[in-house]
Coordinates of C-alpha atoms in Angstrom, one line a residue:
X1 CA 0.0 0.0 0.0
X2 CA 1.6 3.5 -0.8
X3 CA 1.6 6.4 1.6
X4 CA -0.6 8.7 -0.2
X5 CA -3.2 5.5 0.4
X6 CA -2.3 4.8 3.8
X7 CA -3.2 8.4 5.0
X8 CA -6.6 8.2 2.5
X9 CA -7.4 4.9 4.5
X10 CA -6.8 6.6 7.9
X11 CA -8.8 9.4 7.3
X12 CA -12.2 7.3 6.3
X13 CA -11.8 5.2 9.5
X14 CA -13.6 7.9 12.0
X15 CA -16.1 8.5 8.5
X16 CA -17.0 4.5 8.5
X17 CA -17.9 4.4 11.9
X18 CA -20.9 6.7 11.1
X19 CA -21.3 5.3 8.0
X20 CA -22.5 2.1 9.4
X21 CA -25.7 4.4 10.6
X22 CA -27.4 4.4 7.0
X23 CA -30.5 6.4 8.5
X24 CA -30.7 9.7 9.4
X25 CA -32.6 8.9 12.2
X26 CA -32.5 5.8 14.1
X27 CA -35.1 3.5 13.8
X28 CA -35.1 2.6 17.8
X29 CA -38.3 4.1 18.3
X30 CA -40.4 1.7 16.7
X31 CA -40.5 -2.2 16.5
X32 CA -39.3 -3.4 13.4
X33 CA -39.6 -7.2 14.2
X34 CA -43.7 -6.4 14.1
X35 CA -45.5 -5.4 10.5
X36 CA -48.8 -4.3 10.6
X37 CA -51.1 -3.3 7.9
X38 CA -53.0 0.1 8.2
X39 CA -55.9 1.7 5.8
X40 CA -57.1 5.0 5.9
X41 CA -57.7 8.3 4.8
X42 CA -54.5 11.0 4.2
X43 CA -55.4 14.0 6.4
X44 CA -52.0 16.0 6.5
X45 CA -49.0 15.1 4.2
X46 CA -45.3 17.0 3.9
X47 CA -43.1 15.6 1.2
X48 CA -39.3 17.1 2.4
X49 CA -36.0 15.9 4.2
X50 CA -35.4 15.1 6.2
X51 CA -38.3 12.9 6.7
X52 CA -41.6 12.6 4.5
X53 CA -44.7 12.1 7.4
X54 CA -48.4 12.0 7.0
X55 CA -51.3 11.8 9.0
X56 CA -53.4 8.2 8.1
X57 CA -56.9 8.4 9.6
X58 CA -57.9 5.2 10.4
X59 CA -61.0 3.7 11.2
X60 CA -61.7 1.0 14.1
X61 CA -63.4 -1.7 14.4
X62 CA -65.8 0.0 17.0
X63 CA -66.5 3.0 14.4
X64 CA -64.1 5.5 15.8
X65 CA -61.1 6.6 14.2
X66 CA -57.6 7.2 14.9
X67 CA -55.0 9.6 13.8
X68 CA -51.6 7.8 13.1
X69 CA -48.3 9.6 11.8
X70 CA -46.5 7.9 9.7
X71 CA -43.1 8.6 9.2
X72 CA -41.2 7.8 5.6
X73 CA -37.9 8.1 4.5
X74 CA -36.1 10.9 3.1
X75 CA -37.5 12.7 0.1
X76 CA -34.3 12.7 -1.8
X77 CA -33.6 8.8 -1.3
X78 CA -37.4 7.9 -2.0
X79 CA -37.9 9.9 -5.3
X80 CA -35.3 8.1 -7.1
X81 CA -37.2 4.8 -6.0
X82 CA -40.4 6.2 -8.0
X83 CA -42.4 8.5 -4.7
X84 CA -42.4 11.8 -6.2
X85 CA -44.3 15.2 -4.4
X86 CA -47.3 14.4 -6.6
X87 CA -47.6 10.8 -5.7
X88 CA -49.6 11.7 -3.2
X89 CA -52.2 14.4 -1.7
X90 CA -54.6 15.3 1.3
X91 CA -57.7 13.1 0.8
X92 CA -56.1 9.9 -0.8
X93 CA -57.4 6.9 0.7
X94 CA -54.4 4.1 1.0
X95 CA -53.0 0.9 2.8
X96 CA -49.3 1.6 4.5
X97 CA -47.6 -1.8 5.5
X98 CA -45.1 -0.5 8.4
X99 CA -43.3 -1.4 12.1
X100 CA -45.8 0.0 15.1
X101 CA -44.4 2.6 17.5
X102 CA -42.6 0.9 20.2
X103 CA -44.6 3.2 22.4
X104 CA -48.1 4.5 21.4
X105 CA -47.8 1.8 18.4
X106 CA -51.3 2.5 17.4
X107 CA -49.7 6.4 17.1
X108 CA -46.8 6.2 15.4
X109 CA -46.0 3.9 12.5
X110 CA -42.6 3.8 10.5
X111 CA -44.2 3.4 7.1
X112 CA -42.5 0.7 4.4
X113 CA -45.0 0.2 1.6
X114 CA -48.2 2.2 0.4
X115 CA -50.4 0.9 -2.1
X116 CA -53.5 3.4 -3.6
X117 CA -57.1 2.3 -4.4
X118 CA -56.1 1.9 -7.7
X119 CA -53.7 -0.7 -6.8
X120 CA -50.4 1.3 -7.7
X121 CA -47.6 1.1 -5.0
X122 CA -45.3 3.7 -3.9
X123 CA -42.1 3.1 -1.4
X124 CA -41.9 4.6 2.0
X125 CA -38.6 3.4 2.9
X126 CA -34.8 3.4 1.9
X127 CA -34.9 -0.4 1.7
X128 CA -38.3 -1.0 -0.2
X129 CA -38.5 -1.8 -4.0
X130 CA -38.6 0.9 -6.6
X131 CA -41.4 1.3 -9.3
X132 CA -38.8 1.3 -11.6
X133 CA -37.3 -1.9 -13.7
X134 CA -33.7 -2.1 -14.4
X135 CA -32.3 -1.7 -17.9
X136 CA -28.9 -2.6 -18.5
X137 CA -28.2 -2.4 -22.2
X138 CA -27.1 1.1 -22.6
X139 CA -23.8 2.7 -21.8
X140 CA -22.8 6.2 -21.0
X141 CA -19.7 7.8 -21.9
X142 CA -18.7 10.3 -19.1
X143 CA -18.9 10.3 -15.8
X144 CA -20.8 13.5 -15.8
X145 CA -24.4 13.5 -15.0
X146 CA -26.8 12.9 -12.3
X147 CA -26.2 9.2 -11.0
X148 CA -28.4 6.7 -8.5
X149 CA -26.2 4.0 -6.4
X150 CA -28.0 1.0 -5.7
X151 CA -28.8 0.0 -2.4
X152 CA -27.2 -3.2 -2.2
X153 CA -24.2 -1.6 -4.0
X154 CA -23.9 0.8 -0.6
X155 CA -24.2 -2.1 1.8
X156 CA -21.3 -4.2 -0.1
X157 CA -19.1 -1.0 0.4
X158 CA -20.0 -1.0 3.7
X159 CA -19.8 -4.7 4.9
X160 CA -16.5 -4.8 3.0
X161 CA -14.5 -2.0 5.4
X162 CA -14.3 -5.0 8.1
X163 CA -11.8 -6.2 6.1
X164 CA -10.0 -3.1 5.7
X165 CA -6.1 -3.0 7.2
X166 CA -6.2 -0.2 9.6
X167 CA -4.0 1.5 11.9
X168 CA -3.4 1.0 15.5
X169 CA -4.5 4.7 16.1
X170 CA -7.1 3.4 13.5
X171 CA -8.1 0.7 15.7
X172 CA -7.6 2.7 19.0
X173 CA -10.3 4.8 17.3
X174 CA -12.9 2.2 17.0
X175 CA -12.2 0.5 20.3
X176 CA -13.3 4.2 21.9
X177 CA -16.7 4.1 20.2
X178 CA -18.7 2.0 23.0
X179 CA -22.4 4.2 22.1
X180 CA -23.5 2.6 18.9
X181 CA -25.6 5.1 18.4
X182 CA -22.9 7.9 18.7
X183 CA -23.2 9.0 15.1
X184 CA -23.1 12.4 13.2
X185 CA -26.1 12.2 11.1
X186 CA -28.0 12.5 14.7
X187 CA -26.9 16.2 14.6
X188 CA -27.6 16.8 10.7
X189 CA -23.9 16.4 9.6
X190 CA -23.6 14.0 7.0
X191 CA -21.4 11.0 6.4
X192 CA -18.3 11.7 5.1
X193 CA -16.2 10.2 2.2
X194 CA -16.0 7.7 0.6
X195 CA -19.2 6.0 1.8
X196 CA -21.1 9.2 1.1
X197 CA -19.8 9.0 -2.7
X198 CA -22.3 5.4 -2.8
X199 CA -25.1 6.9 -0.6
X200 CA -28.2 5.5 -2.2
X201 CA -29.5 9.3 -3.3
X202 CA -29.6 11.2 -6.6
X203 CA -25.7 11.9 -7.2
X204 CA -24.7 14.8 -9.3
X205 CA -21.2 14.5 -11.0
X206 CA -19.8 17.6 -12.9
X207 CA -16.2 17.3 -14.5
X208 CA -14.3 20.7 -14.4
X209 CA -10.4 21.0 -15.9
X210 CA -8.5 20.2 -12.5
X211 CA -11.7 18.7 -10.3
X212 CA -14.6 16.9 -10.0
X213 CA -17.0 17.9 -8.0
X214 CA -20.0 15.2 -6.5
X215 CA -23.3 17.2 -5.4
X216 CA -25.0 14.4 -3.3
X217 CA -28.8 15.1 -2.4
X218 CA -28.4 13.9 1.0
X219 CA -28.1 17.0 3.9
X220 CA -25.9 19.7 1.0
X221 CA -23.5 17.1 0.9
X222 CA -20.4 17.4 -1.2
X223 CA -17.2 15.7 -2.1
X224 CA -14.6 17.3 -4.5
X225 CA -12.2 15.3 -6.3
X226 CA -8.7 17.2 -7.2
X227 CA -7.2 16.3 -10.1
X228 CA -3.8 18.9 -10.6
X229 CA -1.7 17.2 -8.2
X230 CA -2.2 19.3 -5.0
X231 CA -0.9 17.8 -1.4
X232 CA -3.1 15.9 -0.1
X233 CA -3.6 17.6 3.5
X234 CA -5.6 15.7 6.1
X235 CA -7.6 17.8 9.1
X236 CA -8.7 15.8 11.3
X237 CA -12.5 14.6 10.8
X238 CA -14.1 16.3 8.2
X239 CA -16.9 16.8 6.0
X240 CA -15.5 18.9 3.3
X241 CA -13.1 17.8 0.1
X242 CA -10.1 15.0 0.2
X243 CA -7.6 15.9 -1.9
X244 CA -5.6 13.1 -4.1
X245 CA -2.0 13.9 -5.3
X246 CA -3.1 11.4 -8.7
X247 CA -6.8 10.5 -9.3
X248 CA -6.3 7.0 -12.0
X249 CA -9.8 5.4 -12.6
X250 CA -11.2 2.7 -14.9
X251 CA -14.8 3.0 -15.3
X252 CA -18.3 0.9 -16.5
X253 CA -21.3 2.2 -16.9
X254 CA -25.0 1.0 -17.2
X255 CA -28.4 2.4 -17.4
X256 CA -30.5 1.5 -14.7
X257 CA -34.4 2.1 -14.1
X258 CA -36.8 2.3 -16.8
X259 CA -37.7 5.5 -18.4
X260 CA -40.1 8.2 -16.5
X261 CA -43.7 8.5 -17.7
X262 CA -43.6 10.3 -20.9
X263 CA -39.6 9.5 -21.4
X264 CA -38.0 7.7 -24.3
X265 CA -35.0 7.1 -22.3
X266 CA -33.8 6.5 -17.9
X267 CA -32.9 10.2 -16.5
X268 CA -30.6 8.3 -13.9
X269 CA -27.6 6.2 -14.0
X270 CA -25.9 3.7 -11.8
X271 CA -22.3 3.6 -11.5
X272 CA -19.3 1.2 -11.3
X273 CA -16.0 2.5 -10.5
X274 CA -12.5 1.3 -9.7
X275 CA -10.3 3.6 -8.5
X276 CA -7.0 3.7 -6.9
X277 CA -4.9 6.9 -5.5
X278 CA -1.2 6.7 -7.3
X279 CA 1.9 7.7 -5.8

């Protein structure tokens, strides 16, 4: 391993550890080994980061009804998956399939799959299906664009830093983090490079003379990419850019999901990219 990628690999070890949080919020508060199945009418509905929530008004066997929030996922990991602003509105009557609150569980319900009257289904959750179908017979020729990681893409990257060589500071590092759920995303600052470059959001590349710069939709992230040769300087923990003395790539590329309504052709891309820092 050369130094420049010795000090790279240092500097992601503190980044993995919140990394391993995908969420933004923890999903503690409600029981995910239970799955209920809720219908009712949409009373209140906010589509934003870095939740989306609704109201359901559900009826009970005994006639009366019950308000219950549901909490979704972020809207800029959900409308890549196919749950756009317009999916949904104030008066829509639906079925959410979701884990109860742990307290107040006929209150509070962590939302996973919706399905309309008309039969149509829209995902609540990071992990749920998309609408879309894969399509994997085009190619692209640049990097540049806006790009979609898949999800199981993300959780290979992340179950393959256990086998990561790392430091003794490195490991020193880990040992001191006893509170699993000590992670930055609890206090809105995202999770740093690389595993932010695979976060399952839209991903928008640009490709300037001595840079590339990453626009991820995921809490204003960024990650820039310098390509002129600069010292690499390392800060401490940090959420701004990394910079690599030699950036040497080889790159694949497929379309992926089928084409919007109205579309002759996918508006995202997924990615495959090996990469390696040079002396």
């Amino acid at each position: 391993m050369t130094n420049i990628a010795k000090i790279v690999l240092a500097g992601f070890v503190l980044v993995t550890l919140a990394a391993l949080a995908l969420a933004h919020h923890s999903a503690a508060a409600y029981d995910t080994q239970k799955e209920v199945r809720l219908s009712g009418t949409i009373t209140q509905y906010r589509f934003g980061n870095p939740h989306v929530y609704m109201i359901l008004q559900v009826r009970k066997p005994d006639g009366t009804t019950n308000a219950v929030e549901v909490e979704a996922g972020a809207a800029s990991v959900l409308n890549p998956l196919g749950f756009k602003k317009d999916s949904l509105a104030v008066g829509d009557v639906v079925t959410i399939v979701g884990n109860p609150g742990r307290n107040n569980a006929d209150q509070f319900l962590l939302g996973k799959d919706l399905y309309k009257q008309d039969g149509s289904y829209i995902p609540l959750n990071i992990a749920s299906r998309s609408i879309y179908s894969s399509n994997t017979t085009e190619t692209a020729g640049s990097i540049a664009g806006t790009w979609f990681p898949p999800r199981n893409e993300f959780n290979a990257f992340l179950g393959g830093t256990r086998n990561w060589s790392i430091t003794e500071k490195g490991k020193a590092a880990i040992a001191s983090n006893n509170d699993p759920k000590a992670t930055t995303q609890k206090d809105c600052i995202p999770i740093g490079a690389p595993a932010v470059m695979f976060y399952p959001v839209a991903d928008t590349i640009t490709v300037q003379t001595d840079k590339v710069v990453m626009k991820v939709d995921w809490m204003e992230s960024e990650r820039t990419i310098y390509l002129d040769g600069r010292d690499y300087q390392f800060q401490g923990t940090s959420n701004g850019p990394f910079n690599f003395i030699a950036w040497q790539h080889t790159e694949t590329f497929d379309r992926t999901l089928s084409p919007q309504p109205g579309s002759q052709k996918p508006d995202l891309l997924r990615r495959h990219r090996r990469s390696r820092v040079s002396d």
